[in-house]
Each structure stands twice: as C-alpha cells, then as structure tokens.
PDB file of C-alpha atoms in Angstrom:
ATOM      1  CA  ALA K   1      12.556  -3.822  14.360  1.00  0.00           C
ATOM      2  CA  GLN K   2      12.034  -3.318  10.681  1.00  0.00           C
ATOM      3  CA  SER K   3      10.234  -0.072   9.986  1.00  0.00           C
ATOM      4  CA  VAL K   4       9.694   2.784   7.599  1.00  0.00           C
ATOM      5  CA  THR K   5       9.696   6.361   8.819  1.00  0.00           C
ATOM      6  CA  GLN K   6       8.284   9.324   7.004  1.00  0.00           C
ATOM      7  CA  PRO K   7       9.150  12.197   9.314  1.00  0.00           C
ATOM      8  CA  ASP K   8       6.873  14.774   7.715  1.00  0.00           C
ATOM      9  CA  ILE K   9       3.140  14.287   8.212  1.00  0.00           C
ATOM     10  CA  HIS K  10       2.233  17.345   6.127  1.00  0.00           C
ATOM     11  CA  ILE K  11       4.176  19.346   3.587  1.00  0.00           C
ATOM     12  CA  THR K  12       2.978  22.419   1.743  1.00  0.00           C
ATOM     13  CA  VAL K  13       4.757  23.690  -1.346  1.00  0.00           C
ATOM     14  CA  SER K  14       3.971  26.312  -3.922  1.00  0.00           C
ATOM     15  CA  GLU K  15       3.066  25.247  -7.406  1.00  0.00           C
ATOM     16  CA  GLY K  16       6.215  25.176  -9.516  1.00  0.00           C
ATOM     17  CA  ALA K  17       8.511  24.741  -6.531  1.00  0.00           C
ATOM     18  CA  SER K  18      10.667  21.702  -6.000  1.00  0.00           C
ATOM     19  CA  LEU K  19       9.671  18.912  -3.662  1.00  0.00           C
ATOM     20  CA  GLU K  20      11.478  16.404  -1.508  1.00  0.00           C
ATOM     21  CA  LEU K  21       9.652  13.876   0.657  1.00  0.00           C
ATOM     22  CA  ARG K  22      11.779  12.035   3.157  1.00  0.00           C
ATOM     23  CA  CYS K  23      11.793   8.338   3.876  1.00  0.00           C
ATOM     24  CA  ASN K  24      14.055   6.347   6.175  1.00  0.00           C
ATOM     25  CA  TYR K  25      13.934   2.627   6.635  1.00  0.00           C
ATOM     26  CA  SER K  26      15.259   0.127   9.069  1.00  0.00           C
ATOM     27  CA  TYR K  27      15.940  -3.247   7.519  1.00  0.00           C
ATOM     28  CA  GLY K  28      18.888  -5.589   7.852  1.00  0.00           C
ATOM     29  CA  ALA K  29      19.084  -6.882   4.337  1.00  0.00           C
ATOM     30  CA  THR K  30      19.145  -5.110   0.999  1.00  0.00           C
ATOM     31  CA  PRO K  31      15.755  -3.472   0.761  1.00  0.00           C
ATOM     32  CA  TYR K  32      13.280  -3.340  -2.041  1.00  0.00           C
ATOM     33  CA  LEU K  33      11.850   0.166  -1.803  1.00  0.00           C
ATOM     34  CA  PHE K  34       8.713   1.724  -3.185  1.00  0.00           C
ATOM     35  CA  TRP K  35       6.856   5.002  -3.323  1.00  0.00           C
ATOM     36  CA  TYR K  36       3.088   5.022  -3.727  1.00  0.00           C
ATOM     37  CA  VAL K  37       0.672   7.910  -4.106  1.00  0.00           C
ATOM     38  CA  GLN K  38      -2.915   7.969  -2.917  1.00  0.00           C
ATOM     39  CA  SER K  39      -5.322  10.629  -4.109  1.00  0.00           C
ATOM     40  CA  PRO K  40      -8.447  11.250  -2.015  1.00  0.00           C
ATOM     41  CA  GLY K  41     -10.870   8.366  -2.370  1.00  0.00           C
ATOM     42  CA  GLN K  42      -8.491   6.455  -4.583  1.00  0.00           C
ATOM     43  CA  GLY K  43      -6.314   3.422  -4.290  1.00  0.00           C
ATOM     44  CA  LEU K  44      -2.546   3.378  -4.138  1.00  0.00           C
ATOM     45  CA  GLN K  45      -0.653   4.012  -7.339  1.00  0.00           C
ATOM     46  CA  LEU K  46       2.960   2.943  -7.720  1.00  0.00           C
ATOM     47  CA  LEU K  47       5.237   5.896  -8.498  1.00  0.00           C
ATOM     48  CA  LEU K  48       8.563   4.100  -8.587  1.00  0.00           C
ATOM     49  CA  LYS K  49      10.557   1.293  -7.066  1.00  0.00           C
ATOM     50  CA  TYR K  50      14.139   0.363  -6.319  1.00  0.00           C
ATOM     51  CA  PHE K  51      15.429  -3.198  -6.312  1.00  0.00           C
ATOM     52  CA  SER K  52      19.084  -2.885  -7.272  1.00  0.00           C
ATOM     53  CA  GLY K  53      21.435  -1.113  -9.650  1.00  0.00           C
ATOM     54  CA  ASP K  54      21.372   2.613 -10.262  1.00  0.00           C
ATOM     55  CA  THR K  55      20.510   4.314  -7.003  1.00  0.00           C
ATOM     56  CA  LEU K  56      18.639   7.121  -8.760  1.00  0.00           C
ATOM     57  CA  VAL K  57      15.295   5.805  -9.893  1.00  0.00           C
ATOM     58  CA  GLN K  58      12.924   7.506 -12.294  1.00  0.00           C
ATOM     59  CA  GLY K  59       9.207   7.082 -11.907  1.00  0.00           C
ATOM     60  CA  ILE K  60       5.961   8.250 -13.357  1.00  0.00           C
ATOM     61  CA  LYS K  61       4.620  11.811 -13.293  1.00  0.00           C
ATOM     62  CA  GLY K  62       8.125  13.285 -13.235  1.00  0.00           C
ATOM     63  CA  PHE K  63       9.091  11.847  -9.838  1.00  0.00           C
ATOM     64  CA  GLU K  64      12.451  10.386  -8.952  1.00  0.00           C
ATOM     65  CA  ALA K  65      13.959   8.896  -5.821  1.00  0.00           C
ATOM     66  CA  GLU K  66      17.482   8.255  -4.646  1.00  0.00           C
ATOM     67  CA  PHE K  67      18.521   5.278  -2.569  1.00  0.00           C
ATOM     68  CA  LYS K  68      21.280   6.089  -0.101  1.00  0.00           C
ATOM     69  CA  ARG K  69      22.393   2.998   1.755  1.00  0.00           C
ATOM     70  CA  SER K  70      24.666   4.909   4.131  1.00  0.00           C
ATOM     71  CA  GLN K  71      21.737   7.017   5.295  1.00  0.00           C
ATOM     72  CA  SER K  72      19.086   4.284   5.026  1.00  0.00           C
ATOM     73  CA  SER K  73      17.037   6.728   3.016  1.00  0.00           C
ATOM     74  CA  PHE K  74      14.924   6.705  -0.110  1.00  0.00           C
ATOM     75  CA  ASN K  75      13.756  10.279  -0.599  1.00  0.00           C
ATOM     76  CA  LEU K  76      11.269  11.210  -3.286  1.00  0.00           C
ATOM     77  CA  ARG K  77      11.854  14.318  -5.381  1.00  0.00           C
ATOM     78  CA  LYS K  78      10.188  16.337  -8.083  1.00  0.00           C
ATOM     79  CA  PRO K  79      11.740  19.463  -9.613  1.00  0.00           C
ATOM     80  CA  SER K  80       8.483  21.328 -10.213  1.00  0.00           C
ATOM     81  CA  VAL K  81       5.260  20.488  -8.425  1.00  0.00           C
ATOM     82  CA  HIS K  82       1.860  20.730 -10.099  1.00  0.00           C
ATOM     83  CA  TRP K  83      -1.420  21.298  -8.303  1.00  0.00           C
ATOM     84  CA  SER K  84      -2.490  17.798  -9.334  1.00  0.00           C
ATOM     85  CA  ASP K  85       0.341  16.348  -7.234  1.00  0.00           C
ATOM     86  CA  ALA K  86      -1.592  17.133  -4.057  1.00  0.00           C
ATOM     87  CA  ALA K  87      -2.134  13.728  -2.463  1.00  0.00           C
ATOM     88  CA  GLU K  88      -0.761  11.460   0.216  1.00  0.00           C
ATOM     89  CA  TYR K  89       2.547   9.750  -0.455  1.00  0.00           C
ATOM     90  CA  PHE K  90       3.660   6.493   1.077  1.00  0.00           C
ATOM     91  CA  CYS K  91       7.110   5.026   1.226  1.00  0.00           C
ATOM     92  CA  ALA K  92       7.287   1.257   1.634  1.00  0.00           C
ATOM     93  CA  VAL K  93       9.870  -1.457   2.021  1.00  0.00           C
ATOM     94  CA  TYR K  94       9.398  -5.068   1.037  1.00  0.00           C
ATOM     95  CA  MET K  95      10.469  -7.488   3.723  1.00  0.00           C
ATOM     96  CA  GLU K  96      11.219 -10.980   2.506  1.00  0.00           C
ATOM     97  CA  TYR K  97      10.698 -12.307   6.015  1.00  0.00           C
ATOM     98  CA  GLY K  98       6.936 -12.340   6.195  1.00  0.00           C
ATOM     99  CA  ASN K  99       6.691 -11.564   2.481  1.00  0.00           C
ATOM    100  CA  LYS K 100       5.013  -8.253   3.122  1.00  0.00           C
ATOM    101  CA  LEU K 101       5.212  -4.639   2.154  1.00  0.00           C
ATOM    102  CA  VAL K 102       5.601  -2.384   5.174  1.00  0.00           C
ATOM    103  CA  PHE K 103       4.403   1.163   4.721  1.00  0.00           C
ATOM    104  CA  GLY K 104       5.372   4.396   6.349  1.00  0.00           C
ATOM    105  CA  ALA K 105       2.702   6.566   7.921  1.00  0.00           C
ATOM    106  CA  GLY K 106       2.450   8.732   4.828  1.00  0.00           C
ATOM    107  CA  THR K 107       3.085  12.385   3.989  1.00  0.00           C
ATOM    108  CA  ILE K 108       0.216  14.600   2.906  1.00  0.00           C
ATOM    109  CA  LEU K 109       1.297  17.031   0.224  1.00  0.00           C
ATOM    110  CA  ARG K 110      -0.569  20.284  -0.214  1.00  0.00           C
ATOM    111  CA  VAL K 111       0.137  22.489  -3.196  1.00  0.00           C
ATOM    112  CA  LYS K 112      -0.638  26.167  -2.979  1.00  0.00           C
ATOM    113  CA  SER K 113      -1.126  28.355  -6.015  1.00  0.00           C
TER     114      SER K 113
ATOM    115  CA  ASP A   1      -7.114   1.861 -13.727  1.00  0.00           C
ATOM    116  CA  SER A   2      -4.913  -0.721 -12.021  1.00  0.00           C
ATOM    117  CA  GLY A   3      -6.922  -3.698 -13.244  1.00  0.00           C
ATOM    118  CA  VAL A   4      -7.672  -4.804  -9.672  1.00  0.00           C
ATOM    119  CA  THR A   5     -11.386  -4.673  -8.903  1.00  0.00           C
ATOM    120  CA  GLN A   6     -12.835  -4.461  -5.433  1.00  0.00           C
ATOM    121  CA  THR A   7     -16.482  -4.643  -4.509  1.00  0.00           C
ATOM    122  CA  PRO A   8     -18.363  -3.106  -2.924  1.00  0.00           C
ATOM    123  CA  LYS A   9     -16.836   0.372  -2.834  1.00  0.00           C
ATOM    124  CA  HIS A  10     -18.679   1.313   0.326  1.00  0.00           C
ATOM    125  CA  LEU A  11     -20.251  -0.768   3.049  1.00  0.00           C
ATOM    126  CA  ILE A  12     -22.108   0.344   6.144  1.00  0.00           C
ATOM    127  CA  THR A  13     -23.043  -2.255   8.698  1.00  0.00           C
ATOM    128  CA  ALA A  14     -23.809  -2.634  12.383  1.00  0.00           C
ATOM    129  CA  THR A  15     -21.626  -3.952  15.150  1.00  0.00           C
ATOM    130  CA  GLY A  16     -21.697  -7.703  15.515  1.00  0.00           C
ATOM    131  CA  GLN A  17     -22.447  -8.287  11.853  1.00  0.00           C
ATOM    132  CA  ARG A  18     -20.435 -10.147   9.233  1.00  0.00           C
ATOM    133  CA  VAL A  19     -19.416  -8.827   5.823  1.00  0.00           C
ATOM    134  CA  THR A  20     -17.554 -10.136   2.807  1.00  0.00           C
ATOM    135  CA  LEU A  21     -15.275  -8.033   0.678  1.00  0.00           C
ATOM    136  CA  ARG A  22     -14.399  -9.192  -2.781  1.00  0.00           C
ATOM    137  CA  CYS A  23     -11.289  -8.697  -4.896  1.00  0.00           C
ATOM    138  CA  SER A  24     -10.640  -9.645  -8.498  1.00  0.00           C
ATOM    139  CA  PRO A  25      -6.922  -9.498  -9.329  1.00  0.00           C
ATOM    140  CA  ARG A  26      -5.403  -8.316 -12.562  1.00  0.00           C
ATOM    141  CA  SER A  27      -5.591 -10.822 -15.360  1.00  0.00           C
ATOM    142  CA  GLY A  28      -2.787 -13.352 -14.949  1.00  0.00           C
ATOM    143  CA  ASP A  29      -1.836 -12.336 -11.393  1.00  0.00           C
ATOM    144  CA  LEU A  30      -1.661 -15.233  -8.972  1.00  0.00           C
ATOM    145  CA  SER A  31      -1.061 -13.365  -5.719  1.00  0.00           C
ATOM    146  CA  VAL A  32      -3.623 -11.382  -3.795  1.00  0.00           C
ATOM    147  CA  TYR A  33      -2.770  -9.255  -0.769  1.00  0.00           C
ATOM    148  CA  TRP A  34      -5.166  -7.670   1.679  1.00  0.00           C
ATOM    149  CA  TYR A  35      -4.388  -4.480   3.549  1.00  0.00           C
ATOM    150  CA  GLN A  36      -6.290  -2.440   6.095  1.00  0.00           C
ATOM    151  CA  GLN A  37      -5.907   1.330   6.181  1.00  0.00           C
ATOM    152  CA  SER A  38      -7.106   3.173   9.265  1.00  0.00           C
ATOM    153  CA  LEU A  39      -6.313   6.568  10.714  1.00  0.00           C
ATOM    154  CA  ASP A  40      -4.655   5.212  13.828  1.00  0.00           C
ATOM    155  CA  GLN A  41      -2.846   2.181  12.390  1.00  0.00           C
ATOM    156  CA  GLY A  42      -2.014   3.349   8.882  1.00  0.00           C
ATOM    157  CA  LEU A  43      -1.608   0.670   6.218  1.00  0.00           C
ATOM    158  CA  GLN A  44      -1.402  -2.770   7.776  1.00  0.00           C
ATOM    159  CA  PHE A  45      -0.766  -5.998   5.920  1.00  0.00           C
ATOM    160  CA  LEU A  46      -3.385  -8.607   6.663  1.00  0.00           C
ATOM    161  CA  ILE A  47      -2.815 -11.662   4.515  1.00  0.00           C
ATOM    162  CA  GLN A  48      -1.564 -12.927   1.168  1.00  0.00           C
ATOM    163  CA  TYR A  49      -2.774 -15.755  -1.024  1.00  0.00           C
ATOM    164  CA  TYR A  50      -0.872 -17.219  -3.913  1.00  0.00           C
ATOM    165  CA  ASN A  51      -2.658 -19.475  -6.379  1.00  0.00           C
ATOM    166  CA  GLY A  52      -5.236 -20.487  -3.818  1.00  0.00           C
ATOM    167  CA  GLU A  53      -2.887 -21.091  -0.910  1.00  0.00           C
ATOM    168  CA  GLU A  54      -2.181 -18.853   2.048  1.00  0.00           C
ATOM    169  CA  ARG A  55       1.331 -17.516   1.558  1.00  0.00           C
ATOM    170  CA  ALA A  56       1.886 -14.949   4.298  1.00  0.00           C
ATOM    171  CA  LYS A  57       0.024 -13.643   7.280  1.00  0.00           C
ATOM    172  CA  GLY A  58       0.236 -10.266   8.917  1.00  0.00           C
ATOM    173  CA  ASN A  59      -1.789  -8.513  11.568  1.00  0.00           C
ATOM    174  CA  ILE A  60      -5.029 -10.252  10.791  1.00  0.00           C
ATOM    175  CA  LEU A  61      -7.506 -10.700  13.618  1.00  0.00           C
ATOM    176  CA  GLU A  62      -8.995 -14.099  14.341  1.00  0.00           C
ATOM    177  CA  ARG A  63     -12.411 -12.624  13.498  1.00  0.00           C
ATOM    178  CA  PHE A  64     -11.145 -12.055   9.969  1.00  0.00           C
ATOM    179  CA  SER A  65     -10.521 -14.709   7.369  1.00  0.00           C
ATOM    180  CA  ALA A  66      -9.786 -14.827   3.692  1.00  0.00           C
ATOM    181  CA  GLN A  67      -9.669 -17.251   0.835  1.00  0.00           C
ATOM    182  CA  GLN A  68      -8.708 -17.350  -2.805  1.00  0.00           C
ATOM    183  CA  PHE A  69     -10.859 -19.274  -5.209  1.00  0.00           C
ATOM    184  CA  PRO A  70      -9.865 -21.351  -8.265  1.00  0.00           C
ATOM    185  CA  ASP A  71     -10.652 -18.410 -10.537  1.00  0.00           C
ATOM    186  CA  LEU A  72      -8.165 -16.437  -8.385  1.00  0.00           C
ATOM    187  CA  HIS A  73     -10.594 -13.933  -6.992  1.00  0.00           C
ATOM    188  CA  SER A  74     -10.345 -13.474  -3.257  1.00  0.00           C
ATOM    189  CA  GLU A  75     -12.735 -12.717  -0.453  1.00  0.00           C
ATOM    190  CA  LEU A  76     -12.035 -11.201   2.927  1.00  0.00           C
ATOM    191  CA  ASN A  77     -14.572 -12.125   5.565  1.00  0.00           C
ATOM    192  CA  LEU A  78     -14.940  -9.894   8.603  1.00  0.00           C
ATOM    193  CA  SER A  79     -17.148 -11.140  11.426  1.00  0.00           C
ATOM    194  CA  SER A  80     -18.341  -9.940  14.823  1.00  0.00           C
ATOM    195  CA  LEU A  81     -17.621  -6.451  13.593  1.00  0.00           C
ATOM    196  CA  GLU A  82     -16.585  -3.750  16.022  1.00  0.00           C
ATOM    197  CA  LEU A  83     -16.505   0.006  15.622  1.00  0.00           C
ATOM    198  CA  GLY A  84     -12.730  -0.173  15.375  1.00  0.00           C
ATOM    199  CA  ASP A  85     -12.939  -2.289  12.252  1.00  0.00           C
ATOM    200  CA  SER A  86     -14.089   0.751  10.310  1.00  0.00           C
ATOM    201  CA  ALA A  87     -11.383   1.293   7.742  1.00  0.00           C
ATOM    202  CA  LEU A  88     -10.455   1.211   4.100  1.00  0.00           C
ATOM    203  CA  TYR A  89      -9.628  -2.309   2.978  1.00  0.00           C
ATOM    204  CA  PHE A  90      -7.346  -2.658   0.003  1.00  0.00           C
ATOM    205  CA  CYS A  91      -6.596  -5.582  -2.176  1.00  0.00           C
ATOM    206  CA  ALA A  92      -3.465  -5.764  -4.301  1.00  0.00           C
ATOM    207  CA  SER A  93      -2.332  -8.331  -6.815  1.00  0.00           C
ATOM    208  CA  SER A  94       0.967  -9.390  -8.309  1.00  0.00           C
ATOM    209  CA  ALA A  95       2.096 -11.974 -10.789  1.00  0.00           C
ATOM    210  CA  GLY A  96       4.409 -13.933  -8.510  1.00  0.00           C
ATOM    211  CA  GLN A  97       4.741 -14.830  -4.871  1.00  0.00           C
ATOM    212  CA  GLY A  98       6.941 -11.926  -3.911  1.00  0.00           C
ATOM    213  CA  TRP A  99       6.135  -8.261  -3.898  1.00  0.00           C
ATOM    214  CA  THR A 100       8.171  -7.287  -6.931  1.00  0.00           C
ATOM    215  CA  GLU A 101       5.382  -5.264  -8.431  1.00  0.00           C
ATOM    216  CA  ALA A 102       1.886  -5.149  -7.083  1.00  0.00           C
ATOM    217  CA  PHE A 103      -1.127  -3.143  -8.107  1.00  0.00           C
ATOM    218  CA  PHE A 104      -3.773  -1.917  -5.723  1.00  0.00           C
ATOM    219  CA  GLY A 105      -7.507  -1.779  -6.121  1.00  0.00           C
ATOM    220  CA  GLN A 106      -9.465   1.307  -5.116  1.00  0.00           C
ATOM    221  CA  GLY A 107     -10.498  -0.198  -1.828  1.00  0.00           C
ATOM    222  CA  THR A 108     -13.670  -0.914   0.084  1.00  0.00           C
ATOM    223  CA  ARG A 109     -14.585   1.609   2.717  1.00  0.00           C
ATOM    224  CA  LEU A 110     -16.192  -0.194   5.636  1.00  0.00           C
ATOM    225  CA  THR A 111     -18.120   1.773   8.212  1.00  0.00           C
ATOM    226  CA  VAL A 112     -19.314  -0.044  11.306  1.00  0.00           C
ATOM    227  CA  VAL A 113     -22.032   1.788  13.237  1.00  0.00           C
TER     228      VAL A 113
END
C-alpha cells in the first residue's frame, strides 16, 4: 500500500546544530514529494517540493531535501537550526491515483538553547 | 499568509448537531481540498473539488458532505456530529486539478462536546 513513514515522532536538537528529518515513502510510480511545516495553531506551510530533475531541492527558511530513489527516501536537512524552527514537520507524497496528497504522521522538532 | 481563508477559526458544538465550515481559496485557484487532522488519524484527505465539480474523494464519512460554489468558495458540512469528529479541518487550494502546488488555510478547530 502506498504510504509515507516518518520514523521519528520527536526530535530535539540544540540551537545551531544541524538537523535531518527522515522520510520514507512507498509508491510504485515516480513520486511527487513535499515537506510541510506546521507551527502551533497554524496551518501547513510548504517548505519545498520535488517533482523531477535535480535530486537536491532547496526550500524556504534554509531547508533542503534530497530525493534518493534507491532508498525511497526524501530526508529534510538544515545545517544550523534556529529556535524559530521548532514546529511539526510533515512529509507528503502526491498520489495520482486518487489525486491526493498522503501525509506522514509528522515529526515534532524541539530546539533547545 | 497563504491567501486561503477559513472560517470560523474555532467551533464548539454538541453531539448530534450539524456545522458548516467555509473555505475561500486563493485568488485564481480552481481546486479546493479538504483535510481532517486528528491526533489518532493524522492528516486525512477528505475530498477535492475542481471548478465546482467533485474531483477526488478520500476518507470522507457519509455524514460529511462538501460543495464548491460558482464563486469557487467551498463549504464542508458535518452532520450528526460525534465526539470523534473533533479535529482540525484544513482547506487547501491549487490552481489546477493536480496537487502540483497547494496552499493551506489556517484551519477550523472543531470541538464536539
């Protein structure tokens, strides 16, 4: 079955440290992949997306993600985390069958000073 | 600000009641998607409308219905409400039929008591 897995429910990093949030997907065709961020009480904001081409994608707020087809992964990275990055992060894959975006369960990022 | 407007922001109602959630898409966007976010189910796709027509259906209960009006705003109707319907309901909009780039509203938090 098509799915998106975010193995880490919570991650805590120190301010200024690097960050990597993991995402694995299960989808037969070439995926369209997304990362969204949700701050408390807010909607979902698109960080970046991958449709095709360069497998390293740059997004907003200094985030990037790398698509690795062989590992069915689309991990999100940031070289230096800021306290304002504390939020919940969702990986999602667009499935043409059903024309829907399927989300992972989310990873809550805590940033300690 | 994503440009997608959802009203009301908060709604508290009793079991058995009916409520209507409203979504105004970004200017020029023809597609509207509805999602439900709950602690136990995560983000679940409910339904999509494109230019007034139902385009895709997800895990939407029979007690729920939606429509998109000629001015492209959409309403999600939830009836015979149960405690388990308490959730955050998001609307997203995109220009085309597919999910190439969609923007989310800030959601309506529904509490059923």
